[in-house]
Amino acid sequence: MRQEQLKTLLVNVITVVVVGAVIVAGYFVFVKKKEAPVLGEIGLPAKTDAQTTTLVGIEIARTVRVLEDLNLSVKKSADVFDTPEFNNLKNFSIEIPKEEVGRENPFVPTAWKLKIKALEEAASKASAKGSGGQEASIIRQIQEQSPADEETAIIRTPSQGDLLGDFPPDDAS
């Protein structure tokens, strides 16, 4: 029983607070007299038409000065584009090769990565053996692969026979 009385008292108090807040908000919105607006730097309410006109004129003059300063700044900023330093800039960006979106197996390296890896291996083996002819034949083999086979192409690492120039036919691999 005591708990029910406590709940009722709490509901009544909350209701009184909400109703009081609505009454105070209504007073400020509808009843309270609005004060005269303060214009300009003077900080006094405008009392006559002459004072209002003067204050508006001061604000317009200030705005015109700000716009003139802004216009001058924009012109100075645009002069940067006419300098020889800007005109002598070079574009060193590189183009990223396009690849098809999505692959059957996303964990398999792309064809161009496999080609680079094969070239690096061929160069390291050629430098170890001291001969450049084998590297050229491996590069030729990589370049002869058709573009349709790029996703499924398997780049073989050169074996001892490959380094001597004896490449088995592609069907035999």
Coordinates of N, CA, C and O in Angstrom, one line a residue:
M1 N 0.8 -1.2 0.0 CA 0.0 0.0 0.0 C 0.9 1.3 0.0 O 0.6 2.2 -0.7
R2 N 1.9 1.3 0.7 CA 2.8 2.4 0.8 C 3.5 2.7 -0.5 O 3.7 3.9 -0.9
Q3 N 3.8 1.7 -1.2 CA 4.4 1.8 -2.5 C 3.5 2.4 -3.6 O 3.9 3.3 -4.4
E4 N 2.2 2.1 -3.5 CA 1.2 2.7 -4.4 C 1.1 4.2 -4.1 O 0.9 5.0 -5.0
Q5 N 1.1 4.6 -2.8 CA 1.0 6.0 -2.5 C 2.2 6.8 -3.0 O 2.1 7.9 -3.4
L6 N 3.4 6.2 -2.9 CA 4.6 6.8 -3.4 C 4.6 7.0 -4.9 O 5.0 8.1 -5.4
K7 N 4.1 6.0 -5.6 CA 3.9 6.2 -7.1 C 3.0 7.3 -7.4 O 3.2 8.1 -8.3
T8 N 1.8 7.4 -6.7 CA 0.8 8.4 -7.0 C 1.4 9.8 -6.7 O 1.2 10.7 -7.5
L9 N 2.1 9.9 -5.6 CA 2.8 11.2 -5.3 C 3.8 11.6 -6.3 O 3.8 12.8 -6.7
L10 N 4.6 10.7 -6.8 CA 5.6 10.9 -7.8 C 4.9 11.4 -9.1 O 5.4 12.3 -9.7
V11 N 3.9 10.7 -9.5 CA 3.1 11.1 -10.7 C 2.5 12.5 -10.6 O 2.6 13.3 -11.5
N12 N 2.0 12.8 -9.5 CA 1.4 14.1 -9.2 C 2.5 15.2 -9.3 O 2.3 16.3 -9.9
V13 N 3.6 15.0 -8.7 CA 4.7 16.0 -8.7 C 5.2 16.2 -10.1 O 5.4 17.4 -10.6
I14 N 5.4 15.1 -10.9 CA 5.9 15.3 -12.3 C 4.8 16.0 -13.1 O 5.2 16.9 -13.9
T15 N 3.6 15.8 -12.9 CA 2.5 16.5 -13.6 C 2.5 18.0 -13.3 O 2.4 18.8 -14.2
V16 N 2.7 18.3 -12.1 CA 2.7 19.7 -11.7 C 4.0 20.4 -12.3 O 3.9 21.6 -12.8
V17 N 5.1 19.8 -12.3 CA 6.3 20.4 -12.9 C 6.1 20.6 -14.4 O 6.5 21.6 -15.0
V18 N 5.6 19.6 -15.1 CA 5.3 19.7 -16.6 C 4.4 20.9 -16.9 O 4.6 21.7 -17.8
V19 N 3.3 20.9 -16.1 CA 2.3 22.0 -16.3 C 2.9 23.4 -16.1 O 2.7 24.3 -16.8
G20 N 3.7 23.5 -15.0 CA 4.4 24.7 -14.7 C 5.4 25.1 -15.8 O 5.4 26.3 -16.2
A21 N 6.1 24.2 -16.4 CA 7.0 24.5 -17.5 C 6.3 25.0 -18.7 O 6.7 25.9 -19.4
V22 N 5.1 24.4 -19.0 CA 4.3 24.8 -20.2 C 3.8 26.2 -19.9 O 3.8 27.1 -20.9
I23 N 3.4 26.6 -18.7 CA 2.9 27.9 -18.4 C 4.0 28.9 -18.6 O 3.8 30.0 -19.2
V24 N 5.2 28.7 -18.1 CA 6.3 29.6 -18.2 C 6.7 29.8 -19.6 O 7.0 30.9 -20.1
A25 N 6.8 28.7 -20.4 CA 7.2 28.8 -21.8 C 6.1 29.6 -22.6 O 6.4 30.4 -23.4
G26 N 4.8 29.4 -22.3 CA 3.8 30.2 -22.9 C 3.9 31.7 -22.6 O 3.6 32.5 -23.4
Y27 N 4.3 32.0 -21.3 CA 4.4 33.4 -21.0 C 5.5 34.0 -21.8 O 5.3 35.1 -22.3
F28 N 6.7 33.4 -21.9 CA 7.8 34.0 -22.7 C 7.5 34.1 -24.2 O 7.9 35.0 -24.8
V29 N 6.7 33.2 -24.7 CA 6.4 33.2 -26.1 C 5.3 34.2 -26.5 O 5.4 35.0 -27.4
F30 N 4.2 34.2 -25.7 CA 3.0 35.0 -26.1 C 2.9 36.4 -25.3 O 2.4 37.3 -25.8
V31 N 3.2 36.4 -24.1 CA 2.9 37.6 -23.2 C 4.0 38.6 -23.1 O 3.8 39.8 -23.1
K32 N 5.2 38.1 -22.9 CA 6.4 39.0 -22.6 C 6.6 40.0 -23.7 O 6.6 39.7 -24.9
K33 N 6.8 41.3 -23.3 CA 7.0 42.3 -24.3 C 8.4 42.2 -24.9 O 9.3 42.0 -24.2
K34 N 8.4 42.4 -26.2 CA 9.7 42.2 -26.9 C 10.4 43.6 -26.8 O 9.9 44.6 -27.0
E35 N 11.8 43.5 -26.6 CA 12.6 44.7 -26.5 C 13.0 45.1 -27.9 O 13.0 44.4 -28.8
A36 N 13.3 46.4 -28.0 CA 13.8 47.0 -29.2 C 15.1 46.4 -29.6 O 16.0 46.2 -28.8
P37 N 15.3 46.1 -30.9 CA 16.6 45.5 -31.3 C 17.7 46.4 -31.2 O 17.6 47.6 -31.3
V38 N 18.9 45.9 -30.8 CA 20.1 46.7 -30.7 C 20.9 46.6 -32.1 O 21.2 45.6 -32.5
L39 N 21.1 47.8 -32.7 CA 21.8 47.8 -34.0 C 23.2 48.5 -33.8 O 23.4 49.4 -33.1
G40 N 24.1 48.0 -34.7 CA 25.4 48.7 -34.8 C 26.3 48.5 -33.6 O 26.1 47.7 -32.7
E41 N 27.4 49.3 -33.6 CA 28.4 49.2 -32.5 C 28.0 50.0 -31.3 O 28.6 49.9 -30.3
I42 N 27.1 50.9 -31.5 CA 26.7 51.9 -30.4 C 26.1 51.1 -29.2 O 26.4 51.4 -28.1
G43 N 25.3 50.1 -29.5 CA 24.8 49.3 -28.5 C 23.5 49.9 -27.8 O 23.1 49.4 -26.8
L44 N 23.0 50.9 -28.4 CA 21.8 51.5 -27.9 C 20.6 51.1 -28.7 O 20.8 50.9 -29.9
P45 N 19.4 51.0 -28.1 CA 18.3 50.7 -29.0 C 18.0 51.9 -29.9 O 18.2 53.1 -29.5
A46 N 17.6 51.6 -31.1 CA 17.3 52.6 -32.1 C 15.9 53.3 -31.7 O 14.9 52.6 -31.5
K47 N 16.0 54.6 -31.5 CA 14.8 55.4 -31.1 C 14.1 56.1 -32.2 O 12.9 56.3 -32.2
T48 N 14.9 56.6 -33.1 CA 14.3 57.4 -34.2 C 14.7 56.9 -35.5 O 15.6 56.0 -35.7
D49 N 14.0 57.3 -36.6 CA 14.3 56.9 -37.9 C 15.7 57.4 -38.3 O 16.4 56.7 -39.1
A50 N 16.1 58.5 -37.9 CA 17.5 59.0 -38.3 C 18.6 58.2 -37.7 O 19.6 57.8 -38.4
Q51 N 18.4 57.8 -36.4 CA 19.4 56.9 -35.8 C 19.4 55.5 -36.5 O 20.5 55.0 -36.8
T52 N 18.3 55.0 -36.8 CA 18.2 53.7 -37.5 C 18.9 53.8 -38.9 O 19.7 52.9 -39.3
T53 N 18.6 54.9 -39.6 CA 19.2 55.1 -40.9 C 20.8 55.2 -40.8 O 21.5 54.6 -41.6
T54 N 21.2 55.9 -39.8 CA 22.7 56.0 -39.6 C 23.3 54.7 -39.3 O 24.4 54.3 -39.8
L55 N 22.7 53.9 -38.4 CA 23.2 52.6 -38.0 C 23.2 51.7 -39.2 O 24.2 50.9 -39.4
V56 N 22.2 51.7 -40.0 CA 22.1 50.8 -41.2 C 23.2 51.2 -42.2 O 23.9 50.4 -42.8
G57 N 23.4 52.5 -42.4 CA 24.5 53.0 -43.3 C 25.9 52.6 -42.8 O 26.7 52.2 -43.6
I58 N 26.1 52.6 -41.5 CA 27.4 52.1 -41.0 C 27.6 50.6 -41.3 O 28.7 50.2 -41.7
E59 N 26.5 49.9 -41.1 CA 26.6 48.4 -41.4 C 26.9 48.2 -42.9 O 27.7 47.3 -43.2
I60 N 26.2 49.0 -43.7 CA 26.4 48.8 -45.2 C 27.9 49.1 -45.5 O 28.5 48.5 -46.3
A61 N 28.4 50.2 -45.0 CA 29.8 50.6 -45.3 C 30.8 49.6 -44.8 O 31.7 49.3 -45.5
R62 N 30.5 49.0 -43.7 CA 31.4 47.9 -43.2 C 31.4 46.7 -44.1 O 32.4 46.1 -44.4
T63 N 30.2 46.4 -44.5 CA 30.0 45.2 -45.4 C 30.7 45.5 -46.8 O 31.4 44.6 -47.3
V64 N 30.6 46.7 -47.3 CA 31.3 47.0 -48.5 C 32.8 46.9 -48.4 O 33.5 46.4 -49.3
R65 N 33.4 47.4 -47.3 CA 34.8 47.2 -47.0 C 35.3 45.8 -46.9 O 36.3 45.4 -47.5
V66 N 34.5 45.0 -46.3 CA 34.8 43.5 -46.2 C 34.8 42.9 -47.6 O 35.7 42.1 -47.9
L67 N 33.8 43.2 -48.4 CA 33.7 42.7 -49.7 C 34.9 43.1 -50.6 O 35.4 42.4 -51.4
E68 N 35.3 44.4 -50.5 CA 36.4 44.9 -51.2 C 37.7 44.2 -50.8 O 38.5 43.8 -51.7
D69 N 37.9 43.9 -49.5 CA 39.1 43.2 -49.1 C 39.1 41.8 -49.6 O 40.1 41.2 -50.0
L70 N 37.9 41.2 -49.6 CA 37.8 39.8 -50.1 C 38.1 39.8 -51.6 O 38.8 38.9 -52.1
N71 N 37.6 40.7 -52.4 CA 37.8 40.8 -53.8 C 39.3 40.9 -54.1 O 39.9 40.3 -54.9
L72 N 40.0 41.8 -53.3 CA 41.5 42.0 -53.4 C 42.2 40.7 -53.1 O 43.2 40.3 -53.8
S73 N 41.8 40.0 -52.1 CA 42.4 38.7 -51.7 C 42.3 37.7 -52.8 O 43.2 36.9 -53.1
V74 N 41.1 37.6 -53.4 CA 40.9 36.7 -54.5 C 41.7 37.0 -55.7 O 42.3 36.1 -56.3
K75 N 41.9 38.2 -56.0 CA 42.7 38.6 -57.1 C 44.2 38.2 -56.9 O 44.9 37.7 -57.8
K76 N 44.7 38.5 -55.7 CA 46.0 38.1 -55.3 C 46.2 36.6 -55.4 O 47.3 36.1 -55.8
S77 N 45.2 35.8 -54.9 CA 45.3 34.4 -55.0 C 45.3 33.9 -56.4 O 46.0 32.9 -56.7
A78 N 44.6 34.5 -57.3 CA 44.5 34.1 -58.7 C 45.8 34.4 -59.4 O 46.2 33.7 -60.4
D79 N 46.6 35.4 -58.9 CA 47.9 35.7 -59.6 C 48.9 34.6 -59.4 O 49.9 34.5 -60.2
V80 N 48.7 33.7 -58.5 CA 49.6 32.6 -58.3 C 49.6 31.7 -59.5 O 50.7 31.1 -59.9
F81 N 48.5 31.6 -60.2 CA 48.4 30.7 -61.4 C 49.1 31.3 -62.6 O 49.4 30.6 -63.6
D82 N 49.5 32.5 -62.6 CA 50.2 33.1 -63.7 C 51.7 33.2 -63.5 O 52.5 33.6 -64.4
T83 N 52.2 32.7 -62.3 CA 53.7 32.7 -62.1 C 54.4 31.7 -62.9 O 53.8 30.6 -63.2
P84 N 55.7 31.9 -63.2 CA 56.4 30.9 -64.0 C 56.6 29.6 -63.2 O 56.7 28.5 -63.7
E85 N 56.7 29.7 -61.8 CA 56.9 28.5 -61.0 C 55.7 27.6 -61.2 O 55.9 26.4 -61.3
F86 N 54.5 28.2 -61.2 CA 53.3 27.3 -61.3 C 53.2 26.7 -62.7 O 52.9 25.6 -62.9
N87 N 53.5 27.5 -63.7 CA 53.5 27.1 -65.1 C 54.5 26.0 -65.4 O 54.3 25.3 -66.4
N88 N 55.6 26.0 -64.7 CA 56.7 25.0 -64.9 C 56.4 23.7 -64.2 O 57.3 22.8 -64.2
L89 N 55.4 23.5 -63.4 CA 55.1 22.3 -62.7 C 54.9 21.2 -63.7 O 54.3 21.3 -64.7
K90 N 55.3 20.0 -63.3 CA 55.2 18.8 -64.2 C 54.3 17.8 -63.4 O 54.3 17.7 -62.2
N91 N 53.6 17.0 -64.2 CA 52.7 16.0 -63.7 C 53.5 14.7 -63.7 O 53.8 14.1 -64.7
F92 N 53.7 14.2 -62.5 CA 54.5 12.9 -62.3 C 53.6 11.7 -61.9 O 54.0 10.7 -61.4
S93 N 52.3 11.9 -62.1 CA 51.4 10.8 -61.8 C 51.5 9.6 -62.7 O 51.9 9.8 -63.9
I94 N 51.3 8.5 -62.2 CA 51.3 7.2 -63.0 C 49.9 6.7 -63.1 O 49.1 6.9 -62.2
E95 N 49.7 6.0 -64.2 CA 48.4 5.4 -64.4 C 48.4 4.0 -63.8 O 49.3 3.2 -64.0
I96 N 47.3 3.7 -63.1 CA 47.2 2.4 -62.4 C 46.5 1.5 -63.4 O 45.5 1.8 -64.0
P97 N 47.1 0.3 -63.6 CA 46.5 -0.6 -64.6 C 45.2 -1.1 -64.2 O 44.9 -1.4 -63.0
K98 N 44.2 -1.2 -65.1 CA 42.9 -1.6 -64.8 C 42.9 -3.2 -64.8 O 43.5 -3.8 -65.6
E99 N 42.1 -3.7 -63.8 CA 41.9 -5.1 -63.7 C 40.4 -5.4 -63.6 O 39.7 -4.5 -63.2
E100 N 40.0 -6.5 -64.0 CA 38.6 -6.9 -63.9 C 38.2 -7.0 -62.5 O 39.0 -7.4 -61.6
V101 N 37.0 -6.6 -62.2 CA 36.5 -6.6 -60.9 C 36.0 -8.1 -60.6 O 35.3 -8.6 -61.4
G102 N 36.5 -8.6 -59.5 CA 36.1 -10.0 -59.1 C 36.9 -11.0 -59.9 O 37.1 -10.9 -61.1
R103 N 37.2 -12.1 -59.2 CA 38.0 -13.2 -59.7 C 37.4 -14.5 -59.1 O 36.8 -14.4 -58.1
E104 N 37.6 -15.6 -59.8 CA 37.1 -16.8 -59.3 C 37.7 -17.2 -57.9 O 37.1 -17.6 -57.0
N105 N 39.0 -17.0 -57.9 CA 39.8 -17.2 -56.6 C 40.5 -16.0 -56.3 O 41.6 -15.7 -56.9
P106 N 40.1 -15.2 -55.3 CA 40.7 -13.9 -55.0 C 42.1 -14.1 -54.3 O 42.8 -13.1 -54.2
F107 N 42.4 -15.3 -53.9 CA 43.7 -15.5 -53.2 C 44.8 -15.9 -54.2 O 46.0 -15.9 -53.8
V108 N 44.5 -16.1 -55.4 CA 45.5 -16.4 -56.4 C 46.1 -15.1 -56.9 O 45.4 -14.1 -57.2
P109 N 47.4 -14.9 -57.0 CA 48.0 -13.6 -57.4 C 47.6 -13.3 -58.8 O 47.3 -14.2 -59.6
T110 N 47.5 -12.0 -59.1 CA 47.1 -11.6 -60.4 C 48.2 -11.9 -61.5 O 49.3 -12.1 -61.1
A111 N 47.8 -11.9 -62.7 CA 48.7 -12.3 -63.8 C 49.9 -11.3 -63.8 O 51.1 -11.8 -64.0
W112 N 49.7 -10.1 -63.7 CA 50.9 -9.2 -63.8 C 51.8 -9.4 -62.6 O 53.1 -9.2 -62.8
K113 N 51.3 -9.8 -61.4 CA 52.2 -10.1 -60.3 C 53.0 -11.3 -60.6 O 54.2 -11.4 -60.3
L114 N 52.4 -12.3 -61.2 CA 53.1 -13.5 -61.6 C 54.2 -13.2 -62.6 O 55.3 -13.8 -62.6
K115 N 53.9 -12.4 -63.6 CA 54.9 -12.0 -64.6 C 56.1 -11.3 -64.0 O 57.2 -11.7 -64.3
I116 N 55.8 -10.4 -63.1 CA 56.9 -9.7 -62.4 C 57.8 -10.7 -61.6 O 59.0 -10.6 -61.6
K117 N 57.1 -11.6 -60.9 CA 57.8 -12.5 -60.1 C 58.7 -13.4 -61.0 O 59.9 -13.7 -60.7
A118 N 58.2 -13.9 -62.1 CA 59.0 -14.7 -63.0 C 60.1 -13.9 -63.6 O 61.2 -14.5 -63.7
L119 N 59.9 -12.7 -63.9 CA 61.0 -11.8 -64.4 C 62.1 -11.7 -63.4 O 63.3 -11.7 -63.7
E120 N 61.7 -11.4 -62.2 CA 62.7 -11.3 -61.1 C 63.5 -12.6 -60.9 O 64.7 -12.5 -60.7
E121 N 62.8 -13.7 -60.9 CA 63.5 -15.0 -60.7 C 64.5 -15.2 -61.9 O 65.6 -15.7 -61.7
A122 N 64.0 -14.9 -63.1 CA 64.9 -15.1 -64.3 C 66.1 -14.2 -64.2 O 67.2 -14.6 -64.5
A123 N 65.9 -13.0 -63.8 CA 67.0 -12.1 -63.7 C 68.0 -12.5 -62.6 O 69.2 -12.4 -62.8
S124 N 67.5 -13.0 -61.5 CA 68.4 -13.4 -60.5 C 69.2 -14.7 -60.9 O 70.4 -14.8 -60.6
K125 N 68.5 -15.6 -61.6 CA 69.2 -16.8 -62.0 C 70.2 -16.5 -63.2 O 71.3 -17.1 -63.3
A126 N 69.8 -15.6 -64.0 CA 70.7 -15.2 -65.2 C 71.9 -14.5 -64.6 O 73.0 -14.7 -65.1
S127 N 71.7 -13.7 -63.6 CA 72.9 -13.0 -63.1 C 73.8 -14.0 -62.3 O 75.0 -13.8 -62.3
A128 N 73.2 -15.0 -61.7 CA 74.0 -16.0 -61.0 C 74.8 -16.9 -62.1 O 75.9 -17.3 -61.8
K129 N 74.2 -17.2 -63.2 CA 74.8 -18.0 -64.2 C 75.7 -17.1 -65.1 O 76.5 -17.6 -65.9
G130 N 75.4 -15.8 -65.2 CA 76.2 -14.9 -66.0 C 75.8 -14.9 -67.5 O 76.6 -14.6 -68.3
S131 N 74.6 -15.3 -67.8 CA 74.1 -15.3 -69.1 C 72.8 -14.5 -69.2 O 71.9 -14.7 -68.4
G132 N 72.7 -13.7 -70.3 CA 71.5 -12.9 -70.5 C 70.5 -13.5 -71.5 O 69.4 -13.1 -71.6
G133 N 71.0 -14.5 -72.2 CA 70.1 -15.1 -73.3 C 69.0 -15.9 -72.7 O 67.9 -15.9 -73.3
Q134 N 69.2 -16.5 -71.6 CA 68.1 -17.3 -71.0 C 67.0 -16.3 -70.5 O 65.8 -16.6 -70.6
E135 N 67.4 -15.2 -70.0 CA 66.4 -14.2 -69.5 C 65.5 -13.7 -70.6 O 64.3 -13.6 -70.5
A136 N 66.1 -13.5 -71.7 CA 65.4 -13.0 -72.9 C 64.4 -14.1 -73.3 O 63.2 -13.8 -73.7
S137 N 64.8 -15.4 -73.3 CA 63.8 -16.4 -73.7 C 62.7 -16.5 -72.7 O 61.5 -16.8 -73.1
I138 N 62.9 -16.4 -71.5 CA 61.9 -16.4 -70.5 C 60.9 -15.2 -70.6 O 59.7 -15.4 -70.6
I139 N 61.5 -14.1 -70.9 CA 60.6 -12.9 -71.1 C 59.8 -13.1 -72.3 O 58.6 -12.8 -72.3
R140 N 60.4 -13.7 -73.4 CA 59.6 -13.9 -74.6 C 58.5 -14.9 -74.3 O 57.3 -14.7 -74.8
Q141 N 58.7 -15.9 -73.5 CA 57.7 -16.9 -73.2 C 56.5 -16.2 -72.4 O 55.4 -16.5 -72.7
I142 N 56.9 -15.3 -71.5 CA 55.8 -14.6 -70.8 C 55.0 -13.7 -71.7 O 53.8 -13.7 -71.6
Q143 N 55.7 -13.0 -72.6 CA 55.0 -12.1 -73.4 C 54.1 -12.8 -74.5 O 53.1 -12.3 -75.0
E144 N 54.4 -14.1 -74.8 CA 53.7 -14.8 -75.8 C 52.4 -15.3 -75.3 O 51.5 -15.8 -76.0
Q145 N 52.2 -15.3 -74.0 CA 50.9 -15.8 -73.4 C 49.8 -14.9 -73.9 O 49.9 -13.7 -73.9
S146 N 48.7 -15.5 -74.3 CA 47.5 -14.8 -74.8 C 46.8 -14.0 -73.6 O 46.8 -14.6 -72.5
P147 N 46.2 -12.9 -73.9 CA 45.5 -12.1 -72.8 C 44.4 -12.9 -72.2 O 44.0 -12.7 -71.1
A148 N 43.7 -13.8 -73.0 CA 42.6 -14.6 -72.5 C 43.1 -15.5 -71.4 O 42.3 -15.9 -70.5
D149 N 44.3 -16.0 -71.5 CA 44.8 -16.9 -70.5 C 45.5 -16.3 -69.3 O 46.0 -17.0 -68.5
E150 N 45.4 -15.0 -69.2 CA 46.1 -14.3 -68.1 C 45.6 -14.8 -66.7 O 46.4 -15.0 -65.8
E151 N 44.3 -15.0 -66.5 CA 43.9 -15.4 -65.2 C 44.2 -16.8 -64.9 O 44.4 -17.2 -63.8
T152 N 44.3 -17.7 -65.9 CA 44.5 -19.1 -65.6 C 46.0 -19.5 -66.0 O 46.3 -20.6 -65.8
A153 N 46.7 -18.5 -66.5 CA 48.1 -18.9 -66.9 C 49.0 -19.2 -65.7 O 48.8 -18.6 -64.6
I154 N 49.8 -20.2 -65.8 CA 50.7 -20.6 -64.7 C 52.1 -20.3 -65.2 O 52.5 -20.8 -66.2
I155 N 52.7 -19.4 -64.6 CA 54.1 -19.0 -65.0 C 55.0 -20.0 -64.3 O 55.1 -20.1 -63.1
R156 N 55.7 -20.7 -65.2 CA 56.7 -21.7 -64.6 C 58.0 -21.1 -64.2 O 58.4 -20.2 -64.9
T157 N 58.5 -21.5 -63.2 CA 59.9 -21.1 -62.8 C 60.8 -21.9 -63.7 O 60.6 -23.1 -63.9
P158 N 61.9 -21.3 -64.2 CA 62.7 -22.0 -65.1 C 63.5 -23.1 -64.4 O 64.0 -23.0 -63.3
S159 N 63.5 -24.3 -65.0 CA 64.3 -25.4 -64.5 C 65.6 -25.4 -65.2 O 65.9 -24.5 -65.9
Q160 N 66.5 -26.4 -64.9 CA 67.8 -26.4 -65.5 C 67.7 -26.5 -67.0 O 68.4 -25.8 -67.7
G161 N 66.7 -27.3 -67.5 CA 66.6 -27.4 -69.0 C 66.1 -26.1 -69.6 O 66.5 -25.7 -70.7
D162 N 65.2 -25.3 -68.8 CA 64.7 -24.1 -69.3 C 65.9 -23.1 -69.5 O 65.9 -22.3 -70.4
L163 N 66.8 -23.1 -68.6 CA 67.9 -22.1 -68.7 C 68.8 -22.4 -69.9 O 69.4 -21.5 -70.4
L164 N 68.8 -23.6 -70.3 CA 69.6 -23.9 -71.5 C 68.8 -23.6 -72.8 O 69.3 -23.8 -73.9
G165 N 67.5 -23.2 -72.7 CA 66.8 -22.8 -73.8 C 65.8 -23.9 -74.3 O 65.2 -23.8 -75.3
D166 N 65.7 -25.0 -73.6 CA 64.9 -26.2 -74.0 C 63.5 -26.0 -73.3 O 63.4 -26.5 -72.2
F167 N 62.6 -25.4 -73.9 CA 61.3 -25.2 -73.2 C 60.4 -26.3 -73.7 O 60.2 -26.5 -74.9
P168 N 59.7 -27.0 -72.8 CA 58.8 -28.1 -73.2 C 57.5 -27.3 -73.8 O 57.2 -26.2 -73.4
P169 N 56.8 -28.0 -74.7 CA 55.6 -27.4 -75.2 C 54.6 -27.1 -74.1 O 54.6 -27.7 -73.1
D170 N 53.7 -26.1 -74.3 CA 52.8 -25.7 -73.3 C 51.8 -26.8 -73.0 O 51.3 -26.9 -71.9
D171 N 51.5 -27.7 -73.9 CA 50.5 -28.8 -73.6 C 51.2 -29.8 -72.7 O 50.5 -30.5 -72.0
A172 N 52.5 -29.9 -72.7 CA 53.1 -31.0 -71.9 C 53.2 -30.6 -70.5 O 53.6 -31.4 -69.6
S173 N 53.0 -29.4 -70.1 CA 53.1 -29.0 -68.7 C 51.9 -29.3 -68.0 O 51.5 -30.0 -67.3

